[in-house]
Amino acid sequence: MRRGRRPVASRFATGFCAVLLTLAGLSAAAAQSRAPAPSALPVATDIRVAGDEKQTRLVMDVTATIGVRAFTLADPYRVVIDIPQTVFQLPPKAGETGRGLIKAYRYGLVMAGGSRIVIDVAKPVRIEKAAVLDARGGEPARLVVDLAATDREAFMRHLALDRTAMRGSVAIPSIARPQEKRSGDLRPLIVIDPGHGGPDTGTKAGGGDILEKNVVLDFALTLRDQLEKSGRYRVVMTRTDDTFIPLAERVKFARQRQAELFISVHADALPKSEGDVQGATIYTLSDTASDAEAAKLAEDENRSDVIAGIDLAKEPDDVADILLDLAHRETKTFSHAFARLLVGEMRNTVRLHKKPLKSAGFVVLKAPDVPSVLIELGYMTNRQDLKLLTSEGWRAKAAGTMVQAVEQFFRTRLAGAEASAGRR
Ligand code: ZN
């Protein structure tokens, strides 16, 4: 059975915006449309975890008394802490390991004006306290979260109550705005999708200093600039900064704009035990993965929503319908054609994986009507690849070859459309 993603279900408390207004000095409009100047934001300066398997406390020092809202998510067990947009100036390895009930945690921007801490917990927990204490006696303001062990039954009961209470509360705003007017501009629209963002860093390398989310954003910006320079395409990106975007939103973003090509950009990792693999790989969507590595990779990439604290609880797959399946067949043909063009172009200039064309069940490639590929630029776990991935020269060269493939793709499509119009 296909397991789809449903629209974003994460919610912010109704009081959340009010908190933003009073404490961060933002207007509602500003909170919706753009990030405030960094200097106006509260800063998290330290974070620590104490306790044991029965009770665990997380404390984070902040430069302002901010609002906080906490809730739990099941399967896997997570605790999500939503706070106003905060600058995290925490030690680089903060959150990689936990203690007591906390296995690990991560943090980052999930929307303009809103940051989030996502805690992976070892077992079902109850949130005993989630509050921000005022600065006092030379001590900074502190976010304090107390967790206590509980059983699954109690955890699930609480979750159900939470869901009812939160119905109608504020959601992470959808990035997919109403359809853009084409205003006579008939150039094809290309969506570039830099993977990960915010609390979801993607793969890490260089002792934790080099993050996939940044590497792929840099590359995506280069690719966008080169495509725009050709003057032949309109180009939009699912994110241009370090904000988390749920997987389903990325797909929706491309569909609502009637994009004619969707390119998701990632950078892979493999444990040393798997050998020193290198080179770029192009992925298309398939129900059955082309090999075990592709299956594992899709599984990792599809975990993005779990990592960023999105509620995965059941809703039907909006892509599972016969008419869409028909559209899907044509889209698949185009996706494969573009993937082959990419490999053909990149073969001469960019290091490719020994088997550069693969397929697997990536959620982000599931638009039934937008030809979509996911490119893994290389392996961040491979020294040589990492050097290339982080070099401006390589980025420009690799993006250049991708532009060539894009040009061929649209030339062929256009020729095909004219030929079939001529037959009519
Ligand atoms: Zn990735």
CSV table of C-alpha atoms and ligand atoms in Angstrom, one decimal:
chain,number,residue,atom,x,y,z
A,1,MET,CA,0.0,0.0,0.0
A,2,ARG,CA,1.2,3.4,-0.8
A,3,ARG,CA,1.7,5.6,2.1
A,4,GLY,CA,1.2,9.3,1.3
A,5,ARG,CA,1.8,12.4,3.2
A,6,ARG,CA,-1.0,14.7,4.1
A,7,PRO,CA,-1.1,18.4,4.3
A,8,VAL,CA,0.8,20.0,7.2
A,9,ALA,CA,-0.7,19.2,10.5
A,10,SER,CA,1.5,21.0,12.8
A,11,ARG,CA,-0.1,23.7,14.8
A,12,PHE,CA,0.8,26.7,16.8
A,13,ALA,CA,-1.3,27.8,19.7
A,14,THR,CA,-3.7,30.6,19.0
A,15,GLY,CA,-1.9,32.6,21.6
A,16,PHE,CA,1.3,32.2,19.7
A,17,CYS,CA,1.0,35.2,17.4
A,18,ALA,CA,0.0,37.4,20.3
A,19,VAL,CA,3.1,36.4,22.1
A,20,LEU,CA,5.1,37.3,19.0
A,21,LEU,CA,3.5,40.7,18.8
A,22,THR,CA,4.2,41.7,22.3
A,23,LEU,CA,7.5,40.2,22.9
A,24,ALA,CA,9.4,40.3,19.6
A,25,GLY,CA,7.8,43.6,18.5
A,26,LEU,CA,6.5,42.2,15.3
A,27,SER,CA,3.5,43.2,13.3
A,28,ALA,CA,1.2,40.4,12.2
A,29,ALA,CA,2.0,41.2,8.6
A,30,ALA,CA,5.7,41.1,9.2
A,31,ALA,CA,5.4,37.8,11.0
A,32,GLN,CA,3.6,36.3,8.0
A,33,SER,CA,5.7,37.7,5.2
A,34,ARG,CA,9.3,38.1,6.2
A,35,ALA,CA,11.7,37.4,9.0
A,36,PRO,CA,12.5,40.3,11.3
A,37,ALA,CA,15.9,41.8,11.6
A,38,PRO,CA,18.2,39.4,13.5
A,39,SER,CA,19.0,42.0,16.1
A,40,ALA,CA,15.3,42.1,17.2
A,41,LEU,CA,15.3,38.4,17.9
A,42,PRO,CA,15.7,36.5,21.1
A,43,VAL,CA,19.0,34.6,21.3
A,44,ALA,CA,19.4,31.1,22.8
A,45,THR,CA,22.8,31.1,24.3
A,46,ASP,CA,23.1,27.7,26.1
A,47,ILE,CA,21.2,24.5,26.4
A,48,ARG,CA,21.5,21.5,28.8
A,49,VAL,CA,19.8,18.3,29.8
A,50,ALA,CA,19.7,16.7,33.2
A,51,GLY,CA,17.9,13.8,34.8
A,52,ASP,CA,17.3,10.1,34.4
A,53,GLU,CA,15.0,7.6,32.8
A,54,LYS,CA,12.1,8.6,35.0
A,55,GLN,CA,12.4,12.4,34.8
A,56,THR,CA,14.4,14.6,32.5
A,57,ARG,CA,14.7,18.3,32.3
A,58,LEU,CA,15.9,20.4,29.4
A,59,VAL,CA,16.9,24.0,30.1
A,60,MET,CA,17.8,26.6,27.5
A,61,ASP,CA,19.1,30.1,28.3
A,62,VAL,CA,17.4,32.9,26.3
A,63,THR,CA,17.9,36.6,26.1
A,64,ALA,CA,14.2,37.4,26.4
A,65,THR,CA,11.1,36.0,28.1
A,66,ILE,CA,9.5,34.3,25.1
A,67,GLY,CA,6.2,32.4,24.7
A,68,VAL,CA,6.3,28.7,24.5
A,69,ARG,CA,4.0,25.9,23.5
A,70,ALA,CA,4.8,22.2,23.8
A,71,PHE,CA,3.1,19.1,22.5
A,72,THR,CA,3.8,15.4,21.9
A,73,LEU,CA,3.8,13.3,18.7
A,74,ALA,CA,3.7,9.5,18.4
A,75,ASP,CA,5.4,7.0,16.2
A,76,PRO,CA,8.2,7.9,16.7
A,77,TYR,CA,7.7,9.5,20.1
A,78,ARG,CA,8.6,13.2,20.0
A,79,VAL,CA,8.1,16.3,22.0
A,80,VAL,CA,7.8,19.5,20.0
A,81,ILE,CA,8.5,22.9,21.6
A,82,ASP,CA,7.3,25.9,19.5
A,83,ILE,CA,8.7,29.3,20.3
A,84,PRO,CA,8.9,32.7,18.5
A,85,GLN,CA,11.7,33.0,16.0
A,86,THR,CA,15.0,32.6,17.9
A,87,VAL,CA,18.6,32.8,17.0
A,88,PHE,CA,20.3,29.6,18.2
A,89,GLN,CA,23.9,30.3,19.3
A,90,LEU,CA,24.4,26.9,20.8
A,91,PRO,CA,27.4,24.6,20.7
A,92,PRO,CA,27.7,22.9,17.3
A,93,LYS,CA,27.1,19.4,18.7
A,94,ALA,CA,24.2,20.4,21.0
A,95,GLY,CA,21.4,17.9,20.7
A,96,GLU,CA,23.3,15.1,19.0
A,97,THR,CA,23.2,13.0,22.2
A,98,GLY,CA,20.8,13.2,25.1
A,99,ARG,CA,20.4,11.9,28.5
A,100,GLY,CA,17.6,10.2,30.5
A,101,LEU,CA,14.4,10.3,28.5
A,102,ILE,CA,15.9,12.5,25.8
A,103,LYS,CA,17.7,10.6,23.0
A,104,ALA,CA,18.5,13.7,20.9
A,105,TYR,CA,17.1,17.0,19.9
A,106,ARG,CA,17.4,19.6,17.1
A,107,TYR,CA,16.2,23.1,16.5
A,108,GLY,CA,15.6,25.7,13.8
A,109,LEU,CA,13.3,27.9,11.9
A,110,VAL,CA,10.0,26.4,10.7
A,111,MET,CA,8.2,29.5,9.5
A,112,ALA,CA,8.8,33.3,9.4
A,113,GLY,CA,8.5,34.3,13.0
A,114,GLY,CA,8.5,30.7,14.5
A,115,SER,CA,11.3,28.4,15.7
A,116,ARG,CA,11.0,24.9,17.0
A,117,ILE,CA,12.9,22.4,19.1
A,118,VAL,CA,12.1,18.8,18.3
A,119,ILE,CA,13.1,16.2,21.0
A,120,ASP,CA,13.3,12.5,20.2
A,121,VAL,CA,12.3,10.7,23.4
A,122,ALA,CA,13.3,7.1,24.3
A,123,LYS,CA,9.8,6.1,25.4
A,124,PRO,CA,6.3,7.6,26.0
A,125,VAL,CA,6.5,10.8,28.1
A,126,ARG,CA,4.3,13.3,29.8
A,127,ILE,CA,5.1,17.0,29.6
A,128,GLU,CA,5.1,18.1,33.2
A,129,LYS,CA,6.2,21.6,32.5
A,130,ALA,CA,7.0,23.8,29.6
A,131,ALA,CA,7.6,27.4,30.6
A,132,VAL,CA,10.0,30.3,30.3
A,133,LEU,CA,11.2,31.8,33.6
A,134,ASP,CA,12.1,35.5,33.8
A,135,ALA,CA,15.7,36.6,34.1
A,136,ARG,CA,16.6,37.0,37.7
A,137,GLY,CA,19.6,37.8,39.9
A,138,GLY,CA,22.1,37.9,37.0
A,139,GLU,CA,20.7,34.7,35.5
A,140,PRO,CA,19.2,34.9,32.0
A,141,ALA,CA,15.7,34.0,31.2
A,142,ARG,CA,15.3,30.2,30.8
A,143,LEU,CA,13.1,27.9,28.9
A,144,VAL,CA,12.4,24.8,31.1
A,145,VAL,CA,10.9,21.6,29.9
A,146,ASP,CA,10.2,18.8,32.3
A,147,LEU,CA,9.4,15.4,31.0
A,148,ALA,CA,8.3,12.3,33.0
A,149,ALA,CA,8.1,8.7,31.8
A,150,THR,CA,4.6,7.4,31.2
A,151,ASP,CA,3.1,4.4,29.4
A,152,ARG,CA,1.9,4.2,25.8
A,153,GLU,CA,-1.8,4.2,26.8
A,154,ALA,CA,-1.6,7.4,28.8
A,155,PHE,CA,0.6,9.0,26.1
A,156,MET,CA,-1.9,8.2,23.4
A,157,ARG,CA,-4.9,9.3,25.5
A,158,HIS,CA,-3.2,12.7,26.1
A,159,LEU,CA,-2.3,13.0,22.4
A,160,ALA,CA,-6.0,12.6,21.5
A,161,LEU,CA,-7.0,15.3,24.0
A,162,ASP,CA,-4.2,17.5,22.6
A,163,ARG,CA,-5.5,17.1,19.0
A,164,THR,CA,-9.0,18.1,20.0
A,165,ALA,CA,-7.8,21.1,21.9
A,166,MET,CA,-5.6,22.3,19.1
A,167,ARG,CA,-8.2,22.0,16.4
A,168,GLY,CA,-8.6,25.4,14.8
A,169,SER,CA,-5.3,26.7,16.1
A,170,VAL,CA,-2.7,28.4,13.9
A,171,ALA,CA,-0.8,26.1,11.5
A,172,ILE,CA,2.6,26.6,9.9
A,173,PRO,CA,1.5,28.8,7.0
A,174,SER,CA,1.5,27.0,3.7
A,175,ILE,CA,4.3,28.2,1.4
A,176,ALA,CA,2.0,27.5,-1.6
A,177,ARG,CA,0.4,30.8,-2.2
A,178,PRO,CA,-2.6,31.3,-4.6
A,179,GLN,CA,-1.7,30.5,-8.1
A,180,GLU,CA,0.6,33.1,-9.7
A,181,LYS,CA,-0.8,35.0,-12.6
A,182,ARG,CA,1.3,34.1,-15.6
A,183,SER,CA,0.9,37.7,-17.0
A,184,GLY,CA,1.6,36.6,-20.5
A,185,ASP,CA,5.0,35.1,-19.5
A,186,LEU,CA,4.9,31.8,-21.3
A,187,ARG,CA,8.4,30.7,-20.4
A,188,PRO,CA,8.4,27.3,-18.6
A,189,LEU,CA,8.5,27.4,-14.9
A,190,ILE,CA,11.1,25.4,-13.1
A,191,VAL,CA,11.0,24.7,-9.3
A,192,ILE,CA,14.3,24.1,-7.6
A,193,ASP,CA,13.9,22.4,-4.2
A,194,PRO,CA,16.9,22.6,-1.9
A,195,GLY,CA,16.4,19.7,0.6
A,196,HIS,CA,16.0,19.9,4.4
A,197,GLY,CA,16.2,23.2,6.3
A,198,GLY,CA,15.5,24.5,9.8
A,199,PRO,CA,15.7,21.8,12.4
A,200,ASP,CA,16.2,19.2,9.7
A,201,THR,CA,19.9,19.7,8.8
A,202,GLY,CA,20.2,16.6,6.5
A,203,THR,CA,23.6,14.9,6.4
A,204,LYS,CA,26.5,16.4,8.4
A,205,ALA,CA,30.2,16.3,7.6
A,206,GLY,CA,33.5,18.0,8.6
A,207,GLY,CA,32.9,17.2,12.3
A,208,GLY,CA,29.4,18.6,12.2
A,209,ASP,CA,30.3,22.0,10.7
A,210,ILE,CA,29.2,21.2,7.1
A,211,LEU,CA,25.5,20.6,6.8
A,212,GLU,CA,23.6,19.2,3.8
A,213,LYS,CA,20.9,21.9,4.1
A,214,ASN,CA,23.5,24.6,3.5
A,215,VAL,CA,25.4,22.8,0.8
A,216,VAL,CA,22.3,22.2,-1.2
A,217,LEU,CA,21.0,25.7,-0.7
A,218,ASP,CA,24.2,27.1,-2.1
A,219,PHE,CA,24.1,24.9,-5.1
A,220,ALA,CA,20.4,25.6,-5.7
A,221,LEU,CA,21.0,29.4,-5.7
A,222,THR,CA,23.8,28.9,-8.2
A,223,LEU,CA,21.6,26.8,-10.4
A,224,ARG,CA,18.7,29.3,-10.2
A,225,ASP,CA,21.0,32.2,-11.2
A,226,GLN,CA,22.4,30.3,-14.2
A,227,LEU,CA,18.9,29.2,-15.4
A,228,GLU,CA,17.6,32.8,-15.0
A,229,LYS,CA,20.6,34.1,-16.9
A,230,SER,CA,19.6,32.1,-19.9
A,231,GLY,CA,16.4,34.2,-20.0
A,232,ARG,CA,14.4,31.2,-21.2
A,233,TYR,CA,12.8,30.1,-17.9
A,234,ARG,CA,11.0,31.4,-14.9
A,235,VAL,CA,12.6,29.9,-11.8
A,236,VAL,CA,11.3,29.7,-8.2
A,237,MET,CA,12.7,27.9,-5.2
A,238,THR,CA,10.8,26.1,-2.4
A,239,ARG,CA,13.1,27.8,0.1
A,240,THR,CA,15.8,30.5,-0.2
A,241,ASP,CA,16.8,30.5,3.4
A,242,ASP,CA,17.2,28.1,6.3
A,243,THR,CA,13.5,27.4,6.9
A,244,PHE,CA,12.0,24.0,7.1
A,245,ILE,CA,9.4,23.1,4.5
A,246,PRO,CA,7.4,19.9,4.9
A,247,LEU,CA,7.7,17.4,2.0
A,248,ALA,CA,4.1,17.6,0.9
A,249,GLU,CA,4.3,21.4,0.8
A,250,ARG,CA,7.2,21.2,-1.6
A,251,VAL,CA,5.1,19.0,-4.0
A,252,LYS,CA,2.1,21.3,-3.6
A,253,PHE,CA,4.3,24.3,-4.3
A,254,ALA,CA,5.3,23.0,-7.7
A,255,ARG,CA,1.8,21.8,-8.5
A,256,GLN,CA,0.0,25.0,-7.7
A,257,ARG,CA,2.3,26.9,-9.9
A,258,GLN,CA,1.9,24.4,-12.7
A,259,ALA,CA,5.7,23.9,-12.8
A,260,GLU,CA,7.0,22.1,-15.8
A,261,LEU,CA,10.0,20.7,-14.1
A,262,PHE,CA,10.9,20.1,-10.4
A,263,ILE,CA,14.5,19.5,-9.3
A,264,SER,CA,15.1,18.5,-5.7
A,265,VAL,CA,18.7,18.9,-4.6
A,266,HIS,CA,20.4,16.8,-2.0
A,267,ALA,CA,23.8,15.5,-0.9
A,268,ASP,CA,24.2,12.0,0.2
A,269,ALA,CA,26.0,10.2,3.0
A,270,LEU,CA,27.1,6.6,3.6
A,271,PRO,CA,28.7,5.0,6.6
A,272,LYS,CA,32.3,4.0,6.1
A,273,SER,CA,31.4,0.4,6.4
A,274,GLU,CA,29.6,0.6,3.0
A,275,GLY,CA,32.8,1.5,1.3
A,276,ASP,CA,34.0,4.9,-0.1
A,277,VAL,CA,31.3,5.6,-2.6
A,278,GLN,CA,31.4,8.8,-4.6
A,279,GLY,CA,29.7,10.8,-7.4
A,280,ALA,CA,26.4,12.3,-8.2
A,281,THR,CA,23.2,10.2,-8.7
A,282,ILE,CA,19.9,11.1,-10.3
A,283,TYR,CA,16.8,9.7,-8.8
A,284,THR,CA,13.3,9.4,-10.2
A,285,LEU,CA,10.1,8.1,-8.5
A,286,SER,CA,9.2,4.4,-8.4
A,287,ASP,CA,7.2,2.1,-6.2
A,288,THR,CA,10.0,-0.4,-6.1
A,289,ALA,CA,13.5,0.9,-5.4
A,290,SER,CA,16.1,0.2,-8.0
A,291,ASP,CA,18.4,-1.2,-5.3
A,292,ALA,CA,18.9,-1.5,-1.6
A,293,GLU,CA,20.9,1.7,-1.4
A,294,ALA,CA,18.2,3.7,-3.2
A,295,ALA,CA,15.6,2.3,-0.9
A,296,LYS,CA,17.6,3.3,2.2
A,297,LEU,CA,18.2,6.7,0.8
A,298,ALA,CA,14.5,7.4,0.1
A,299,GLU,CA,13.7,6.2,3.6
A,300,ASP,CA,16.2,8.7,5.0
A,301,GLU,CA,15.1,11.6,2.9
A,302,ASN,CA,11.4,10.8,3.6
A,303,ARG,CA,12.2,11.1,7.4
A,304,SER,CA,12.5,14.9,6.9
A,305,ASP,CA,9.0,15.6,8.4
A,306,VAL,CA,9.6,13.3,11.4
A,307,ILE,CA,12.8,15.1,12.1
A,308,ALA,CA,11.2,18.5,12.0
A,309,GLY,CA,8.3,17.5,14.3
A,310,ILE,CA,5.5,17.2,11.7
A,311,ASP,CA,2.5,15.0,12.8
A,312,LEU,CA,2.4,12.1,10.4
A,313,ALA,CA,-0.9,10.8,11.6
A,314,LYS,CA,-3.1,9.4,8.9
A,315,GLU,CA,-4.9,11.2,6.2
A,316,PRO,CA,-5.5,9.8,2.8
A,317,ASP,CA,-3.0,10.1,0.0
A,318,ASP,CA,-4.3,12.9,-2.2
A,319,VAL,CA,-2.3,11.5,-5.1
A,320,ALA,CA,-4.0,8.1,-5.1
A,321,ASP,CA,-6.7,8.4,-7.8
A,322,ILE,CA,-7.1,6.9,-11.2
A,323,LEU,CA,-7.1,10.1,-13.2
A,324,LEU,CA,-4.0,11.3,-11.5
A,325,ASP,CA,-2.4,7.9,-12.2
A,326,LEU,CA,-3.0,8.5,-15.9
A,327,ALA,CA,-1.3,11.9,-15.8
A,328,HIS,CA,1.4,10.2,-13.7
A,329,ARG,CA,2.4,7.9,-16.5
A,330,GLU,CA,3.2,10.7,-18.9
A,331,THR,CA,4.9,12.7,-16.1
A,332,LYS,CA,7.0,9.6,-15.4
A,333,THR,CA,8.2,9.4,-19.0
A,334,PHE,CA,9.2,13.0,-18.9
A,335,SER,CA,11.0,12.6,-15.5
A,336,HIS,CA,13.0,9.7,-16.9
A,337,ALA,CA,13.8,11.6,-20.0
A,338,PHE,CA,15.1,14.5,-18.0
A,339,ALA,CA,17.1,12.2,-15.7
A,340,ARG,CA,18.8,10.6,-18.7
A,341,LEU,CA,19.6,14.0,-20.2
A,342,LEU,CA,21.2,15.0,-16.9
A,343,VAL,CA,23.4,11.9,-16.8
A,344,GLY,CA,24.4,12.4,-20.4
A,345,GLU,CA,25.4,16.1,-19.8
A,346,MET,CA,27.0,15.6,-16.5
A,347,ARG,CA,29.0,12.5,-17.4
A,348,ASN,CA,31.8,14.5,-19.0
A,349,THR,CA,32.2,17.2,-16.4
A,350,VAL,CA,30.9,16.0,-13.1
A,351,ARG,CA,31.9,12.9,-11.1
A,352,LEU,CA,29.0,10.5,-11.3
A,353,HIS,CA,28.1,7.5,-9.2
A,354,LYS,CA,29.1,4.2,-10.9
A,355,LYS,CA,25.4,3.6,-11.4
A,356,PRO,CA,24.1,7.2,-11.8
A,357,LEU,CA,20.4,6.5,-12.6
A,358,LYS,CA,18.3,5.1,-9.8
A,359,SER,CA,14.7,5.2,-8.6
A,360,ALA,CA,12.9,4.9,-5.3
A,361,GLY,CA,9.8,6.1,-3.4
A,362,PHE,CA,10.7,9.7,-2.6
A,363,VAL,CA,7.7,11.6,-1.2
A,364,VAL,CA,9.0,14.8,-2.7
A,365,LEU,CA,8.8,13.3,-6.3
A,366,LYS,CA,5.2,12.4,-6.1
A,367,ALA,CA,3.6,15.3,-8.0
A,368,PRO,CA,1.5,13.4,-10.6
A,369,ASP,CA,1.7,16.3,-13.1
A,370,VAL,CA,5.1,17.8,-12.7
A,371,PRO,CA,8.2,15.9,-14.1
A,372,SER,CA,10.4,15.6,-11.1
A,373,VAL,CA,13.9,14.4,-10.3
A,374,LEU,CA,16.0,14.3,-7.2
A,375,ILE,CA,19.7,14.8,-7.6
A,376,GLU,CA,22.2,13.7,-5.0
A,377,LEU,CA,25.1,15.9,-5.8
A,378,GLY,CA,27.7,13.6,-4.3
A,379,TYR,CA,28.6,11.9,-1.0
A,380,MET,CA,29.4,14.3,1.9
A,381,THR,CA,31.1,11.2,3.5
A,382,ASN,CA,33.6,11.1,0.7
A,383,ARG,CA,36.6,13.5,1.1
A,384,GLN,CA,37.0,14.3,-2.5
A,385,ASP,CA,33.2,14.7,-3.1
A,386,LEU,CA,32.9,17.0,-0.1
A,387,LYS,CA,35.7,19.2,-1.4
A,388,LEU,CA,33.9,19.5,-4.7
A,389,LEU,CA,30.5,20.1,-3.2
A,390,THR,CA,31.7,23.0,-1.1
A,391,SER,CA,33.7,24.7,-3.9
A,392,GLU,CA,32.3,27.5,-5.8
A,393,GLY,CA,34.0,26.5,-9.0
A,394,TRP,CA,32.5,23.0,-9.0
A,395,ARG,CA,29.1,24.4,-8.2
A,396,ALA,CA,29.2,26.7,-11.2
A,397,LYS,CA,30.5,23.9,-13.5
A,398,ALA,CA,27.9,21.3,-12.3
A,399,ALA,CA,25.0,23.8,-12.5
A,400,GLY,CA,26.2,24.7,-16.0
A,401,THR,CA,25.8,21.1,-17.2
A,402,MET,CA,22.4,20.9,-15.6
A,403,VAL,CA,21.3,24.0,-17.5
A,404,GLN,CA,22.4,22.2,-20.7
A,405,ALA,CA,20.2,19.2,-19.8
A,406,VAL,CA,17.3,21.6,-19.0
A,407,GLU,CA,17.7,23.2,-22.4
A,408,GLN,CA,17.7,19.9,-24.2
A,409,PHE,CA,14.7,18.8,-22.2
A,410,PHE,CA,12.5,21.7,-23.2
A,411,ARG,CA,13.7,21.7,-26.8
A,412,THR,CA,12.6,18.1,-27.1
A,413,ARG,CA,9.3,18.8,-25.3
A,414,LEU,CA,8.5,21.8,-27.5
A,415,ALA,CA,9.4,19.8,-30.7
A,416,GLY,CA,7.1,17.0,-29.5
A,417,ALA,CA,4.3,19.4,-28.8
A,418,GLU,CA,4.7,21.0,-32.3
A,419,ALA,CA,4.8,17.7,-34.0
A,420,SER,CA,1.6,16.5,-32.4
A,421,ALA,CA,-0.1,19.9,-33.1
A,422,GLY,CA,0.9,19.5,-36.7
A,423,ARG,CA,-0.7,16.1,-36.9
A,424,ARG,CA,-4.1,17.4,-35.7
B,1,ZN,ZN,19.0,15.0,1.7
